[in-house]
Coordinates of C-alpha atoms and ligand atoms in Angstrom, one line a residue:
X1 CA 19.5 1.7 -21.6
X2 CA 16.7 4.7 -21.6
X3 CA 15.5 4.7 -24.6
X4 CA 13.5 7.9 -23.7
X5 CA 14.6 10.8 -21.7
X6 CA 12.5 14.2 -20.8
X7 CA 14.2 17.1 -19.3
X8 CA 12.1 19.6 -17.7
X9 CA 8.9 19.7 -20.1
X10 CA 6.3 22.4 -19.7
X11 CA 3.4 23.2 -21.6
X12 CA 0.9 25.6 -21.0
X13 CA -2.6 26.8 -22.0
X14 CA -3.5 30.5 -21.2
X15 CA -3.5 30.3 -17.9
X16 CA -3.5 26.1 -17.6
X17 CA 0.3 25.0 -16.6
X18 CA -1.0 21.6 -18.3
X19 CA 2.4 20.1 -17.8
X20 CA 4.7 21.5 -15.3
X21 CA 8.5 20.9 -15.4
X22 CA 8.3 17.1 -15.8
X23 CA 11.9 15.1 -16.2
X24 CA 11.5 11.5 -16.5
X25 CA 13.1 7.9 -18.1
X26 CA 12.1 5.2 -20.1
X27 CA 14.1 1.9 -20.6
X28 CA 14.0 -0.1 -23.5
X29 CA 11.0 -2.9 -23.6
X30 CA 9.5 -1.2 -20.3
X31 CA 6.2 0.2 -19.8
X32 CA 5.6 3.0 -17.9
X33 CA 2.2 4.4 -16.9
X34 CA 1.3 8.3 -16.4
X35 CA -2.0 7.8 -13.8
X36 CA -3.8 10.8 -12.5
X37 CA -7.0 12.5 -12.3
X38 CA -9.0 13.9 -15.2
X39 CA -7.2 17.0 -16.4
X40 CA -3.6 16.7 -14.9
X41 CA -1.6 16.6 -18.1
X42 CA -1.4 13.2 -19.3
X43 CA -2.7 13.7 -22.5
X44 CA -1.1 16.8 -23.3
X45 CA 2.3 15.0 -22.0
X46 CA 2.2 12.5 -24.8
X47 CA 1.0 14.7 -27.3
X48 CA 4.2 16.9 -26.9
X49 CA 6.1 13.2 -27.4
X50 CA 4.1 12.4 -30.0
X51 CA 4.7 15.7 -31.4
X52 CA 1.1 16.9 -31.5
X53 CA 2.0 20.2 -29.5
X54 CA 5.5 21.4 -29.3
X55 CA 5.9 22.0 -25.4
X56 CA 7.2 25.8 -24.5
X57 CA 10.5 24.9 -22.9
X58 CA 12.1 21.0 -21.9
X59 CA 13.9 18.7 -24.9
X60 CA 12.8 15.3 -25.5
X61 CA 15.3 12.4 -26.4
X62 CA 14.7 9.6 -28.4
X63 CA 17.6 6.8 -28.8
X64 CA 19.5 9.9 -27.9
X65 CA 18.5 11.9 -31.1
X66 CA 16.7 15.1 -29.8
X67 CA 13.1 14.9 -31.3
X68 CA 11.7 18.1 -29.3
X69 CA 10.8 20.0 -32.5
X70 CA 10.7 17.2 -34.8
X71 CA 7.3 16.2 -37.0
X72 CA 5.6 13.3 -35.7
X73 CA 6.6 11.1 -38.7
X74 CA 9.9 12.0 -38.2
X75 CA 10.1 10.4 -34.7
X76 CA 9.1 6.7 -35.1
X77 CA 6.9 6.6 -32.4
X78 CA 3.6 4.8 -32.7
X79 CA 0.7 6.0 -31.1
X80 CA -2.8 4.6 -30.0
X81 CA -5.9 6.6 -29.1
X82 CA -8.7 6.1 -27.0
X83 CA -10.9 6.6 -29.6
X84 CA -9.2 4.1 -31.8
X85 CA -9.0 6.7 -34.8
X86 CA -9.5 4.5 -37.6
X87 CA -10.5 6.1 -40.8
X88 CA -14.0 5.0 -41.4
X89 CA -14.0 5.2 -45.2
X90 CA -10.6 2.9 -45.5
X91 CA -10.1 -1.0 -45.0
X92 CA -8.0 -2.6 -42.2
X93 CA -5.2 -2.5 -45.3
X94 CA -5.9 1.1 -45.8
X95 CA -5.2 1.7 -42.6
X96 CA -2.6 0.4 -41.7
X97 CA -0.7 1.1 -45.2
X98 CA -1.4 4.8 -44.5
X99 CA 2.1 5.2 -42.1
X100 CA 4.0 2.9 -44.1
X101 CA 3.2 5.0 -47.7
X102 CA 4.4 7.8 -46.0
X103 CA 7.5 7.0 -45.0
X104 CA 8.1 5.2 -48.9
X105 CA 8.3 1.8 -48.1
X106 CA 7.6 -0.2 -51.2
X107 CA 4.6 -2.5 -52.0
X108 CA 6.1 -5.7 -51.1
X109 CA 7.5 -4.5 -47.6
X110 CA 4.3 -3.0 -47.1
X111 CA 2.1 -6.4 -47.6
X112 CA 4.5 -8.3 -45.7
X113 CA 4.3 -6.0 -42.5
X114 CA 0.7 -5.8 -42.7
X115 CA 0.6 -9.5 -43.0
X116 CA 3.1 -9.7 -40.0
X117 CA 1.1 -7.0 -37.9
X118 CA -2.2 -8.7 -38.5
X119 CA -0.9 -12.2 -37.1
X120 CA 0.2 -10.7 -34.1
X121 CA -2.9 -9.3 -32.9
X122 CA -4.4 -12.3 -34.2
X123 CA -6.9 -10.6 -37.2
X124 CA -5.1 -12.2 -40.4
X125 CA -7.1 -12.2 -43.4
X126 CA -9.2 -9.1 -41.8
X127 CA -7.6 -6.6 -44.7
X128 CA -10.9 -5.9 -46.5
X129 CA -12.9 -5.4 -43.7
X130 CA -14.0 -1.8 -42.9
X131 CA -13.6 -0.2 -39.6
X132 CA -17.6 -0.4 -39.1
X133 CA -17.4 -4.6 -39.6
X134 CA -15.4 -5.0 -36.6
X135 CA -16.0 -5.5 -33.2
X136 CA -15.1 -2.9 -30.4
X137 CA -11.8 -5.4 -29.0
X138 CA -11.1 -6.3 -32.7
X139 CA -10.9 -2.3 -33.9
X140 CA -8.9 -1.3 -30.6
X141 CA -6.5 -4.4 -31.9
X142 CA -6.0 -3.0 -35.6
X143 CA -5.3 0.3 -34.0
X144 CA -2.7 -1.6 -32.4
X145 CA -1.7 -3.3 -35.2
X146 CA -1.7 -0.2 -37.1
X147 CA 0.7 1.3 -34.3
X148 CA 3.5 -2.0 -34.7
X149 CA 3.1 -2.3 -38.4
X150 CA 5.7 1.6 -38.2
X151 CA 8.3 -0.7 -36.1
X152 CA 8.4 2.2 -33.9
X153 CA 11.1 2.5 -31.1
X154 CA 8.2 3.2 -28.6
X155 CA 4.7 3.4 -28.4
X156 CA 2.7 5.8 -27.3
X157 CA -1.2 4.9 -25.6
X158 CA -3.5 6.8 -24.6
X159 CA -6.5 5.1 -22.5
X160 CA -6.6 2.3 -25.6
X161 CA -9.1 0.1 -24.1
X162 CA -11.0 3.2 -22.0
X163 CA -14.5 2.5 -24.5
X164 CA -14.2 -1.6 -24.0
X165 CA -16.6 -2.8 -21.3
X166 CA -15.2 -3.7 -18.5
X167 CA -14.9 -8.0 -19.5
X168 CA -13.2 -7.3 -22.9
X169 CA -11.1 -4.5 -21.0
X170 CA -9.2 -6.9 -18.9
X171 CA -9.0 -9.5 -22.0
X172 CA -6.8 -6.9 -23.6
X173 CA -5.0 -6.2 -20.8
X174 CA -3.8 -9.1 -20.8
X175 CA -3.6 -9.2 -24.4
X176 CA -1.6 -6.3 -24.9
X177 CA 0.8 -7.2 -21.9
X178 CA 1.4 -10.7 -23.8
X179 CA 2.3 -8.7 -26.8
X180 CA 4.5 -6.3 -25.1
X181 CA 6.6 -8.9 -23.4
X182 CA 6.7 -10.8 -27.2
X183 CA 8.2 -7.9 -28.9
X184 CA 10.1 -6.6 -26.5
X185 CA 7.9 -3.1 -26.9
X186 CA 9.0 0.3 -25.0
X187 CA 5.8 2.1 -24.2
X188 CA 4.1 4.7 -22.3
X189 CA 0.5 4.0 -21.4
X190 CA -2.2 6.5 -20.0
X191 CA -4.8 6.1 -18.0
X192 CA -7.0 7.2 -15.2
X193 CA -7.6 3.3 -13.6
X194 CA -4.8 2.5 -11.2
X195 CA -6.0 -1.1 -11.6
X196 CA -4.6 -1.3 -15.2
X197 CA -1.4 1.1 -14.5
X198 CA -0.9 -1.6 -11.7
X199 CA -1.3 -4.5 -14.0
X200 CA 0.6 -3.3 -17.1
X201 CA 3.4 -0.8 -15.8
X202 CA 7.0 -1.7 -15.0
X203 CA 6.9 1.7 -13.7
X204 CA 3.8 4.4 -12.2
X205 CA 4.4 8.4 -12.7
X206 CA 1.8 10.0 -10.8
X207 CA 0.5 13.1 -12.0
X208 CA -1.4 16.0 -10.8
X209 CA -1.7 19.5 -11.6
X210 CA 0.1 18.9 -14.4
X211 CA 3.0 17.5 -12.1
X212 CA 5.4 14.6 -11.3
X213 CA 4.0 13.5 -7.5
X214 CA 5.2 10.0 -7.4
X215 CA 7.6 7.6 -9.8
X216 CA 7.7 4.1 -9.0
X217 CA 7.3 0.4 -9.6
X218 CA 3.4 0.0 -9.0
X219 CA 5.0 -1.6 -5.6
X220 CA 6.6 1.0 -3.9
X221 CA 3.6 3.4 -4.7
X222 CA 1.1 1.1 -3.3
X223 CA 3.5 0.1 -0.4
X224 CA 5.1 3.4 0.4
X225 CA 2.9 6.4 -1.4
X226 CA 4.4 9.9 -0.4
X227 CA 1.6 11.6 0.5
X228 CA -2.3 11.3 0.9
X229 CA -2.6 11.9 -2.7
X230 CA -0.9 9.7 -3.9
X231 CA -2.2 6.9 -1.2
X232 CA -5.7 7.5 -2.2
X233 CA -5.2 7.5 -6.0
X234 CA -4.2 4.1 -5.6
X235 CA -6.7 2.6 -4.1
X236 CA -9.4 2.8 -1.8
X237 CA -8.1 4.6 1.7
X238 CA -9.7 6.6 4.4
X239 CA -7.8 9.1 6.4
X240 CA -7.3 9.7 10.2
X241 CA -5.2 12.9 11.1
X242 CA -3.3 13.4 13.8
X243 CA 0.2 14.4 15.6
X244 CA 3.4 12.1 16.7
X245 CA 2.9 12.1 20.2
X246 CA 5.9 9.1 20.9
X247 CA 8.2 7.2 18.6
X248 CA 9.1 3.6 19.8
X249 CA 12.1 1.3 18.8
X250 CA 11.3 -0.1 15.3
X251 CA 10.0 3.5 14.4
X252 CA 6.7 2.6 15.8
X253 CA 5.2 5.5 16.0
X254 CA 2.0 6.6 18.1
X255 CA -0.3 9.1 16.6
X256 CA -2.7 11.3 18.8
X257 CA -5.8 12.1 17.5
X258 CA -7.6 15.9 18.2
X259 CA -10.3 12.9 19.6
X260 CA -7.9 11.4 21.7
X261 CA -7.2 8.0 19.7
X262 CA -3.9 6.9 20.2
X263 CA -3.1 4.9 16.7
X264 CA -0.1 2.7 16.5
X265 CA 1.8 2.5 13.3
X266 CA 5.2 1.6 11.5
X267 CA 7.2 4.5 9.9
X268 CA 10.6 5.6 10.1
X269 CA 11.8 9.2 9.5
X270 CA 9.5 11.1 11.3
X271 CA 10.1 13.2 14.9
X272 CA 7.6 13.9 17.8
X273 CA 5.5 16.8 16.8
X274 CA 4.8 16.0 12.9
X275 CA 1.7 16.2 11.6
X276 CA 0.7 13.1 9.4
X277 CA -1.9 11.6 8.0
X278 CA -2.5 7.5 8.7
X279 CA -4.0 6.3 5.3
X280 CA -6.1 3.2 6.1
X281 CA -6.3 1.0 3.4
X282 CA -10.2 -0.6 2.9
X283 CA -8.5 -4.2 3.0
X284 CA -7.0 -3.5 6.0
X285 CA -9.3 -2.9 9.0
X286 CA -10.1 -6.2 11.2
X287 CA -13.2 -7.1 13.1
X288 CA -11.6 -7.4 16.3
X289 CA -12.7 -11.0 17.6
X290 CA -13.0 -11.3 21.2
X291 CA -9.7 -11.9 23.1
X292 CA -7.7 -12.6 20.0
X293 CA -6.0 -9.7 20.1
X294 CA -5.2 -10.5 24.3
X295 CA -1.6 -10.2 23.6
X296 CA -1.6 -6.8 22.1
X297 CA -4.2 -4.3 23.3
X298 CA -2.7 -1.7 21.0
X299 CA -5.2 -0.4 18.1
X300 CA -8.3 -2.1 19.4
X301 CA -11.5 0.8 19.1
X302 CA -14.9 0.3 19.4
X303 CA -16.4 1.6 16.5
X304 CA -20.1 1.8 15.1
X305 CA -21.5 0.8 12.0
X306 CA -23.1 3.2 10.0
X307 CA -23.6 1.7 6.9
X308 CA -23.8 -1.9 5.7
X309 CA -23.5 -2.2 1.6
X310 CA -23.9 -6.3 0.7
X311 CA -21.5 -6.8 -3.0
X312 CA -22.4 -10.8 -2.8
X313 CA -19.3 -12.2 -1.2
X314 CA -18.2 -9.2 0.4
X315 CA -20.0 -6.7 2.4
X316 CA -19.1 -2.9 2.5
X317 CA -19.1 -0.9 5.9
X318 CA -18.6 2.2 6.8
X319 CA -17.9 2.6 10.4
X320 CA -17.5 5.8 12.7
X321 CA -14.4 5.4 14.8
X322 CA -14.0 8.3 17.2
X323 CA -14.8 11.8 14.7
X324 CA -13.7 9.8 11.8
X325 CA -15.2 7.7 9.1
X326 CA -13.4 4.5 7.7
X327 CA -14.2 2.3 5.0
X328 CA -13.4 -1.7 5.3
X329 CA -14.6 -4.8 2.8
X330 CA -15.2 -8.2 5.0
X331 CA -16.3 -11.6 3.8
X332 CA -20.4 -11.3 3.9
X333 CA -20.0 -14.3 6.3
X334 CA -19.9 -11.4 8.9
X335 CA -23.1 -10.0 9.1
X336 CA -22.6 -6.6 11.2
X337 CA -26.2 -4.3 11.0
X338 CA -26.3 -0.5 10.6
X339 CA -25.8 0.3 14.4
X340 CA -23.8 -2.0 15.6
X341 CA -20.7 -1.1 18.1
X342 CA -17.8 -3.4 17.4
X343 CA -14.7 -3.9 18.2
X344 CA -11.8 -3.2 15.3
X345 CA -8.2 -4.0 15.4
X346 CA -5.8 -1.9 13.0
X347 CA -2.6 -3.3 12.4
X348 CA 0.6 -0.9 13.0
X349 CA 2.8 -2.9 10.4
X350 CA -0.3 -2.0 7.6
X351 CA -1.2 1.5 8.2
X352 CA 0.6 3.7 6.3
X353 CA 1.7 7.0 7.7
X354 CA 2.4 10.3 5.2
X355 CA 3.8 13.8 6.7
X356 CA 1.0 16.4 5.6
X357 CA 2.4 19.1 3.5
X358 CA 2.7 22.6 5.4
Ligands
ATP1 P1 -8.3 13.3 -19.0 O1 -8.0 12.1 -18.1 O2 -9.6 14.0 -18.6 O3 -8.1 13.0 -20.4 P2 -5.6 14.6 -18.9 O4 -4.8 14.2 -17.6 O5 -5.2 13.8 -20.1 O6 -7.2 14.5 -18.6 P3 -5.0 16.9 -20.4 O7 -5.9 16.6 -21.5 O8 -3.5 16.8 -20.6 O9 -5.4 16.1 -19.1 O10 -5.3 18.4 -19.9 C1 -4.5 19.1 -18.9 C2 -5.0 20.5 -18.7 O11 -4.8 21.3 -19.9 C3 -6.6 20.6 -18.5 O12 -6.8 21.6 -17.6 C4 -7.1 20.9 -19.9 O13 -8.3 21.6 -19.8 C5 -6.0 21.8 -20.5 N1 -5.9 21.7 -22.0 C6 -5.6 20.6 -22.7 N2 -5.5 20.8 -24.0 C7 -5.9 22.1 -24.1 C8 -6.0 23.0 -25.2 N3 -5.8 22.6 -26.5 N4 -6.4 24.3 -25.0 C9 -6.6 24.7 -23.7 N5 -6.5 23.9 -22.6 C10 -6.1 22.7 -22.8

């Protein structure tokens, strides 16, 4: 069942369209990640479902009640911020008694639920600490446990673990995936690192310009990305362009470079004539070892190395292949120099092919 649906939600700023006619679903206990570049509305998207900025036109359902103009205590919806946003000058009790006062709860229900939310996140007996006599992974976990302790039918976060560094911030990945899957929790999760929308999402929008681009599971937008955007949002790609020149049974198709390259690659759906893009992801570029490739001389280019960056067990090159410039990690094993001419072999079944828009 959706426990969430948005029709059609726009927001703008003067002359910002900060959320452009966005329509999408949540199901209940699924997470679903908004990922885009700085600036392309995810904030200001759960903000309006948060009900921090009423959005100019679109309606907002919750469990099918419509909360679109409702005040955010009204919506029982449980939000975490980047910036954690304790209050300084109250205990962890304080804290997270705050929500709970205000929607009348009595003392009793309020202790136990504290008590409860505290175990979860694995800080009981922390009550009378202060925000400043926790750790940076212990506050972002009582601004969690300050979000649960409402019960709320989803949660809303926004870049939680953004100011952990970068050892703590996959601890609490995992962490808060553990604690999802525990209690069942429906929430939407922002972020600009496609590594943690990959890890933690059921389902990836992704967003630019303040519009939907791309919804799927992190899966089909790593495997099949519909456009160049989207393919190097997701992780490290370079680009070759180029024109169907010949499609092939099993929609091989063979792009033709301005330089003359004749690239082999898997796609259906496309016609002689189309202009694409191949999206070349860095893991997928192969030093082409002599005569292993005998069977198939399809894909094979000499290339040159023009740059040689050693990361300890894998070395980064950047190698000129015709008039373009691709990017591939190999074991350090390999040892290619800046200069270098080698052979590389691109395999049709991984490149990815994307029409460009016209
Ligand atoms: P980031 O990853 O940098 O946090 P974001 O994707 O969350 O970015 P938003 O904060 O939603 O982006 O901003 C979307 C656009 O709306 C930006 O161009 C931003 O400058 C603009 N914007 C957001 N809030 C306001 C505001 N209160 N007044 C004016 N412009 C705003």
């Amino acid at each position: 069942m959706a426990i969430l649906k948005v029709e059609n939600l726009n927001k703008r700023f003067g002359n910002v369209q900060a959320v452009d006619n966005i329509s999408f679903k949540v199901e209940e206990g699924q997470v679903l990640s908004l990922l885009g570049p700085s600036g392309c509305g995810k904030t200001t998207t759960l903000r309006c479902l948060a009900g921090f900025e009423i959005p100019d036109k679109g309606k907002i359902f919750l469990d099918n009640r419509d909360i679109t103009n409702m005040s955010p205590e009204q919506r029982g919806i449980g939000m975490v911020f980047q910036s954690y946003a304790l209050w300084p000058h109250m205990t962890v009790y304080g804290n997270l008694s705050f929500g709970l006062q205000i929607r009348k709860l009595d003392k009793k229900e309020i202790d136990e639920r504290i008590k409860r939310a505290l175990g979860i996140v694995r800080l009981s007996g922390y009550e009378k600490r202060y925000p400043r006599q926790l750790s940076g992974g212990q506050q972002q976990r009582i601004a969690m446990a300050r979000a649960l302790v409402i019960e709320p039918a989803l949660m809303l976060l926004d870049e939680p673990l953004s100011n952990l560094d970068a050892q703590l911030r996959e601890e609490m990945r995992f962490e808060f995936i553990e604690l999802q899957r525990k209690l069942g929790i429906t929430a939407i999760y922002v972020t600009h690192d496609q590594a943690e929308a990959m890890v933690i999402s059921d389902r990836i929008i992704i967003l630019n310009q303040g519009r939907i681009i791309q919804i799927g599971t992190p899966k089909e937008i790593y495997e099949s990305p519909h456009n160049c955007f989207v393919a190097g949002f997701i992780a490290v790609t370079s680009f070759i362009k180029g024109e169907i020149s010949k499609i092939d049974k099993d929609n091989i198709v063979a792009v033709k470079t301005e330089d003359d390259l004749l690239i082999y690659a898997k796609r259906p759906g496309l016609k002689t004539g189309d202009k694409v893009s191949i999206a070349i992801r860095i893991n997928t570029v192969q030093f082409a070892e002599k005569d292993k490739y005998a069977a198939d001389k399809k894909n094979i280019f000499r290339g040159k190395i023009l740059q040689a960056s050693y990361l300890g067990d894998i070395v980064d090159y950047r190698i000129q292949l015709g008039r373009w410039v691709i990017r591939t990690n190999e074991s350090s094993k390999i040892n290619y120099k800046i200069g270098d001419e080698v052979e590389i072999y691109l395999p049709p079944e991984e490149l990815i092919v994307t029409p460009d828009e016209v």
